Tab-separated table of C-alpha atoms and ligand atoms in Angstrom:
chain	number	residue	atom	x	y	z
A	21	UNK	CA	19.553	-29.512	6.109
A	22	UNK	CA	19.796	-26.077	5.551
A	23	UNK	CA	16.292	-25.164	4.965
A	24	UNK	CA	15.323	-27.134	8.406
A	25	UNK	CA	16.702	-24.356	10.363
A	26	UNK	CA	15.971	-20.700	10.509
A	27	UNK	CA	18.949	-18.137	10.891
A	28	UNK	CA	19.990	-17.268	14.692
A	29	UNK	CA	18.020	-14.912	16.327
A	30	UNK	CA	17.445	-12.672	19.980
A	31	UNK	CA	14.662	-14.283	21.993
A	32	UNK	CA	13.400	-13.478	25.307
A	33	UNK	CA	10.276	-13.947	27.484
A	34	UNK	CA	8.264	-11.689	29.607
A	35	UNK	CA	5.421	-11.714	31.921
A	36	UNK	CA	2.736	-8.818	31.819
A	37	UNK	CA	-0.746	-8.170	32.359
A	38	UNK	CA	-2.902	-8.613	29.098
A	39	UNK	CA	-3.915	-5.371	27.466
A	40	UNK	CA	-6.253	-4.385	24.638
A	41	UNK	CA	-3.586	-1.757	23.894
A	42	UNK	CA	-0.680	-4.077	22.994
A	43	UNK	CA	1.745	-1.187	22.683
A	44	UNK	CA	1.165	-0.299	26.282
A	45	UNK	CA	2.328	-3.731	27.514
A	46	UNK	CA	5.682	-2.555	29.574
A	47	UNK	CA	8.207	-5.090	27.814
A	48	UNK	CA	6.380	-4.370	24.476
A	49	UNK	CA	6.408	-0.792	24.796
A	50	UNK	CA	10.068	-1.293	25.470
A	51	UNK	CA	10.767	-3.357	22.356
A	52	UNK	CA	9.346	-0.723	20.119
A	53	UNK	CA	11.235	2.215	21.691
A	54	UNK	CA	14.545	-0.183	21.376
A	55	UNK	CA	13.699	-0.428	17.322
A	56	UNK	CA	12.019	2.526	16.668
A	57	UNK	CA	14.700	4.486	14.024
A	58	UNK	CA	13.574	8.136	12.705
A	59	UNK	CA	11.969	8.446	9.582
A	60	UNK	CA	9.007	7.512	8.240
A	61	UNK	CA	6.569	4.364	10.190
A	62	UNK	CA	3.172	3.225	9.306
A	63	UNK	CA	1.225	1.895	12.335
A	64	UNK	CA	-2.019	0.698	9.919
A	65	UNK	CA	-3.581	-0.497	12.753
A	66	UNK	CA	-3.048	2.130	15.791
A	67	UNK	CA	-5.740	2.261	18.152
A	68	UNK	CA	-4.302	3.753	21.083
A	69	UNK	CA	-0.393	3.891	20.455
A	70	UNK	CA	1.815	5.794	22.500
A	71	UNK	CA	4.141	6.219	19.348
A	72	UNK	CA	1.467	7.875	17.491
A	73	UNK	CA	3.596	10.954	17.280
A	74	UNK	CA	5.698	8.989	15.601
A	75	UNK	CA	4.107	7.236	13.062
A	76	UNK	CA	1.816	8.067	9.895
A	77	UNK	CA	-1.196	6.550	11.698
A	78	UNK	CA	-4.283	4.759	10.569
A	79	UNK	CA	-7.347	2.829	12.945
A	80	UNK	CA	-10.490	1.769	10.877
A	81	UNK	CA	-12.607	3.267	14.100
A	82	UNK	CA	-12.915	6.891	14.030
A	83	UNK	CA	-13.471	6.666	17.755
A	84	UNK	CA	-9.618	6.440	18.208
A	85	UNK	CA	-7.169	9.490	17.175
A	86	UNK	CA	-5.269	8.619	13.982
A	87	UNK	CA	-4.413	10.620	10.606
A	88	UNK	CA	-6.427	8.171	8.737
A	89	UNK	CA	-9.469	5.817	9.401
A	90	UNK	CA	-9.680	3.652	6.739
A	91	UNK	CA	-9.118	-0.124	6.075
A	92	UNK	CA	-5.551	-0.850	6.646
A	93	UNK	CA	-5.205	-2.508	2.827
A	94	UNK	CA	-6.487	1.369	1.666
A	95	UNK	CA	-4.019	2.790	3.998
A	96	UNK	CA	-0.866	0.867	3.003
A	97	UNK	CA	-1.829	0.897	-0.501
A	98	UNK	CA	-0.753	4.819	-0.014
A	99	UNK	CA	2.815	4.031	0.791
A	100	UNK	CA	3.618	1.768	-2.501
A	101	UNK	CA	7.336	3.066	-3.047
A	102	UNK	CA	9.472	1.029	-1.126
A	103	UNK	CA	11.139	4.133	0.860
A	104	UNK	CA	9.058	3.867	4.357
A	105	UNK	CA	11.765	3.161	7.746
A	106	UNK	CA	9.509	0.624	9.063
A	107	UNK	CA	5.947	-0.737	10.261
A	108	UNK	CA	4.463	-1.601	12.803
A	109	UNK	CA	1.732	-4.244	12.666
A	110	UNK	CA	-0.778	-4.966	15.130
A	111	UNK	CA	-4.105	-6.618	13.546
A	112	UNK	CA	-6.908	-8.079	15.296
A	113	UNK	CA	-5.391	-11.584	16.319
A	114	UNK	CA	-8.347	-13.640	15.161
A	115	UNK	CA	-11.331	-13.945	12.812
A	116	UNK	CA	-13.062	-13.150	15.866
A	117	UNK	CA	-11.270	-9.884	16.877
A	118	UNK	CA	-11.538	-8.785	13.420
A	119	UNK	CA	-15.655	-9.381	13.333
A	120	UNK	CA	-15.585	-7.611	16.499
A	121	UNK	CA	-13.609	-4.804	15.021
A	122	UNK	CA	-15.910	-4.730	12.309
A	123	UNK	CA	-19.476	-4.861	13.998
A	124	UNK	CA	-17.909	-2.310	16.154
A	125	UNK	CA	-17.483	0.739	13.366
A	126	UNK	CA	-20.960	-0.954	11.840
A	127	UNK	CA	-19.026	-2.501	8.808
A	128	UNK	CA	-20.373	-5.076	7.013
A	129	UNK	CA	-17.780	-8.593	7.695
A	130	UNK	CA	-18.007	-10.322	4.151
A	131	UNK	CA	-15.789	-14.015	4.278
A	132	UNK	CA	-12.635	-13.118	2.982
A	133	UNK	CA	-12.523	-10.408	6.023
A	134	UNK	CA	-12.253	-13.250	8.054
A	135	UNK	CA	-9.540	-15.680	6.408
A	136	UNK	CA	-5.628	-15.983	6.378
A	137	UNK	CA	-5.628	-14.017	3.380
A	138	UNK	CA	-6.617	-11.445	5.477
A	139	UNK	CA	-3.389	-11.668	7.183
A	140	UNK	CA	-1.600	-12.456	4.288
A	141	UNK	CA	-2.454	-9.438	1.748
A	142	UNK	CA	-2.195	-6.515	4.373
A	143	UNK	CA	1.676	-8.221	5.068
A	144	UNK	CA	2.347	-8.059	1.551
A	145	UNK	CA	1.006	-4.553	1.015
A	146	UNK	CA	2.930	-3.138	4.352
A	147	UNK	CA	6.130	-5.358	3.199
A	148	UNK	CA	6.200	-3.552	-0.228
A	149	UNK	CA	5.795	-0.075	1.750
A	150	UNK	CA	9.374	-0.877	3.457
A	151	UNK	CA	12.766	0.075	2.162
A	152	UNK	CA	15.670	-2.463	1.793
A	153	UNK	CA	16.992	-2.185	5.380
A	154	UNK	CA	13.823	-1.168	7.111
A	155	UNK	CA	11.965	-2.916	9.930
A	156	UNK	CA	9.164	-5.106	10.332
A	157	UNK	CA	7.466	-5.356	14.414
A	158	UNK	CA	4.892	-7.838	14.187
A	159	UNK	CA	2.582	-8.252	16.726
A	160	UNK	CA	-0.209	-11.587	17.391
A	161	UNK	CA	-0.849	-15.123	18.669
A	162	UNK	CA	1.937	-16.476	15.868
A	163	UNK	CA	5.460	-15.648	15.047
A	164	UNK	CA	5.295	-15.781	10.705
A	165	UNK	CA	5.789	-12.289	10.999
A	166	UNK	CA	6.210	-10.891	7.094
A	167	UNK	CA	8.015	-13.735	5.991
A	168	UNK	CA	10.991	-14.349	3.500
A	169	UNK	CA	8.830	-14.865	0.772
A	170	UNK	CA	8.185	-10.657	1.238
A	171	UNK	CA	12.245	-10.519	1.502
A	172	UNK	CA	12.448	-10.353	5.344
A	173	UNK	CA	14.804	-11.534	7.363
A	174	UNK	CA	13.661	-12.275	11.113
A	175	UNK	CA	16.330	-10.635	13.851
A	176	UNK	CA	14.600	-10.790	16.849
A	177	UNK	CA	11.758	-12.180	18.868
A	178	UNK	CA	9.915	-11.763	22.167
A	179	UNK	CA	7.086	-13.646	23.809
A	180	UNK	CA	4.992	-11.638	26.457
A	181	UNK	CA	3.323	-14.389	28.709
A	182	UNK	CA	0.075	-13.061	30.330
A	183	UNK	CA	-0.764	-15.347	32.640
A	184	UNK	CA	-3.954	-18.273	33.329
A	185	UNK	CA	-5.612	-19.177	29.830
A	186	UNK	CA	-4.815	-15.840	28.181
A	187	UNK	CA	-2.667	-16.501	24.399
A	188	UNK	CA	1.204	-14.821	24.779
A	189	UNK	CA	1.488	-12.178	22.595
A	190	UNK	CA	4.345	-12.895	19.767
A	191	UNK	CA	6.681	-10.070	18.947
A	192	UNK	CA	8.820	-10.457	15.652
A	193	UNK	CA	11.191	-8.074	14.657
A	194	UNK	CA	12.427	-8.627	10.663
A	195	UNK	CA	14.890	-6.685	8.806
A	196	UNK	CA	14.144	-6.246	4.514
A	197	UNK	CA	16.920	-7.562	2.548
A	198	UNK	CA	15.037	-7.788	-0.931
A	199	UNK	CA	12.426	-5.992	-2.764
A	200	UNK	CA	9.766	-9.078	-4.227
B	17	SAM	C1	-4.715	-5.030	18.335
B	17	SAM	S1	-5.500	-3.470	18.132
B	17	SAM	C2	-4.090	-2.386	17.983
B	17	SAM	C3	-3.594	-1.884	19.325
B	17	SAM	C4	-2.537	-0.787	19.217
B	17	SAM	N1	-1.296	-1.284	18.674
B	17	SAM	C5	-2.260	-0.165	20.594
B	17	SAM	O1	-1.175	-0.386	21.152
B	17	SAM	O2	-3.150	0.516	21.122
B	17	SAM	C6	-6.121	-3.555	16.481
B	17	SAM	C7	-6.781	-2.280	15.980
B	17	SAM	O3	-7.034	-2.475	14.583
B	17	SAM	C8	-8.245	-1.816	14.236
B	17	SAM	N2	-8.738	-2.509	13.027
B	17	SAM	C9	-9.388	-3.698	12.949
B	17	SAM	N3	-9.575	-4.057	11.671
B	17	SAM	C10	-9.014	-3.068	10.920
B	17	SAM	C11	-8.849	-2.879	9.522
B	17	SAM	N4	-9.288	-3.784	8.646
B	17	SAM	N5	-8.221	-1.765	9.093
B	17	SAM	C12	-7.752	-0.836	9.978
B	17	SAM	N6	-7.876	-0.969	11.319
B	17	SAM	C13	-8.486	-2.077	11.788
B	17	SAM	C14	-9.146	-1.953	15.442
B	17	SAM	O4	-10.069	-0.881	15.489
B	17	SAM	C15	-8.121	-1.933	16.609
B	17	SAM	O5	-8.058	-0.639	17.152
């Protein structure tokens, strides 16, 4: 019976406008600042963050300020020691976003670019970056955020409504209990 329920958690729902730069959303914005701890965050995927200053930074498209353009597996790959505070994750939401991404810096998109696995490596990468106790803000059109089976426990979640046929955007906030 157990297993058929997850452990209790903080939801709410908002309504704001849709924007390409999620962290600007008001009630997202606000999330972040609420969870944001000092130390050290990896934001693999920044575009146009206001808590760039805060975090190591990394956007594949050099058009966009970051301290590293490369492809967020490369990125997190750096960080392999378990002690970072937290992450925060904000992919392109679809195979579609992440072709556009793609075409847009002139990269090549090959089929495993464009598959769950695409998803599911970069989580596991980022979730091995994290130290026991750090934070997880995931960001998308679902709420698996990074998942027990990376040793995360999820806390808290939000759902930003945006109005006529536009997706919510799903904000999960997951605590590390276990190194995997
Ligand atoms: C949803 S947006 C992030 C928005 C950001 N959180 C903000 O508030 O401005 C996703 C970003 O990921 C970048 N991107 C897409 N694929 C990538 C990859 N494989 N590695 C690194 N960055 C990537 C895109 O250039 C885009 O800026």
């Amino acid at each position: 019976m157990d297993d058929l329920f997850l452990a209790p958690l903080a939801m709410s729902r908002a309504w704001a406008m849709p924007n390409a730069n999620t962290f600007s959303v008001p009630p997202i914005r606000a999330l972040i600042a609420r969870h944001l701890t000092d130390g050290v965050w990896l934001d693999p995927f920044s575009r146009a963050s206001p808590f760039a200053h805060l975090c190591i930074t990394n956007d594949l498209n050099s058009n966009f300020y970051a301290d590293y353009h490369e492809e967020a597996a490369n990125f997190l790959a750096r960080f392999d020691g378990a002690n970072v505070d937290g992450v925060l994750f904000d992919p392109p939401y679809s195979p579609r976003q992440i072709s556009e991404s793609y075409k847009g810096v002139g990269r090549v998109v090959h089929g495993e670019d464009t598959t769950s696995a695409f998803y599911g490596d970069r989580k596991r990468l980022a979730a091995r970056a994290i130290k026991v106790g750090g934070k997880a803000l995931c960001f998308g059109w679902n709420s698996g955020g990074f998942g027990k089976a990376n040793g995360f426990r999820l806390v808290e979640m939000l759902i930003v409504a945006h109005g006529g046929a536009h997706n919510d955007t799903i904000c999960t906030v997951e605590i590390k209990e276990k190194n995997r």
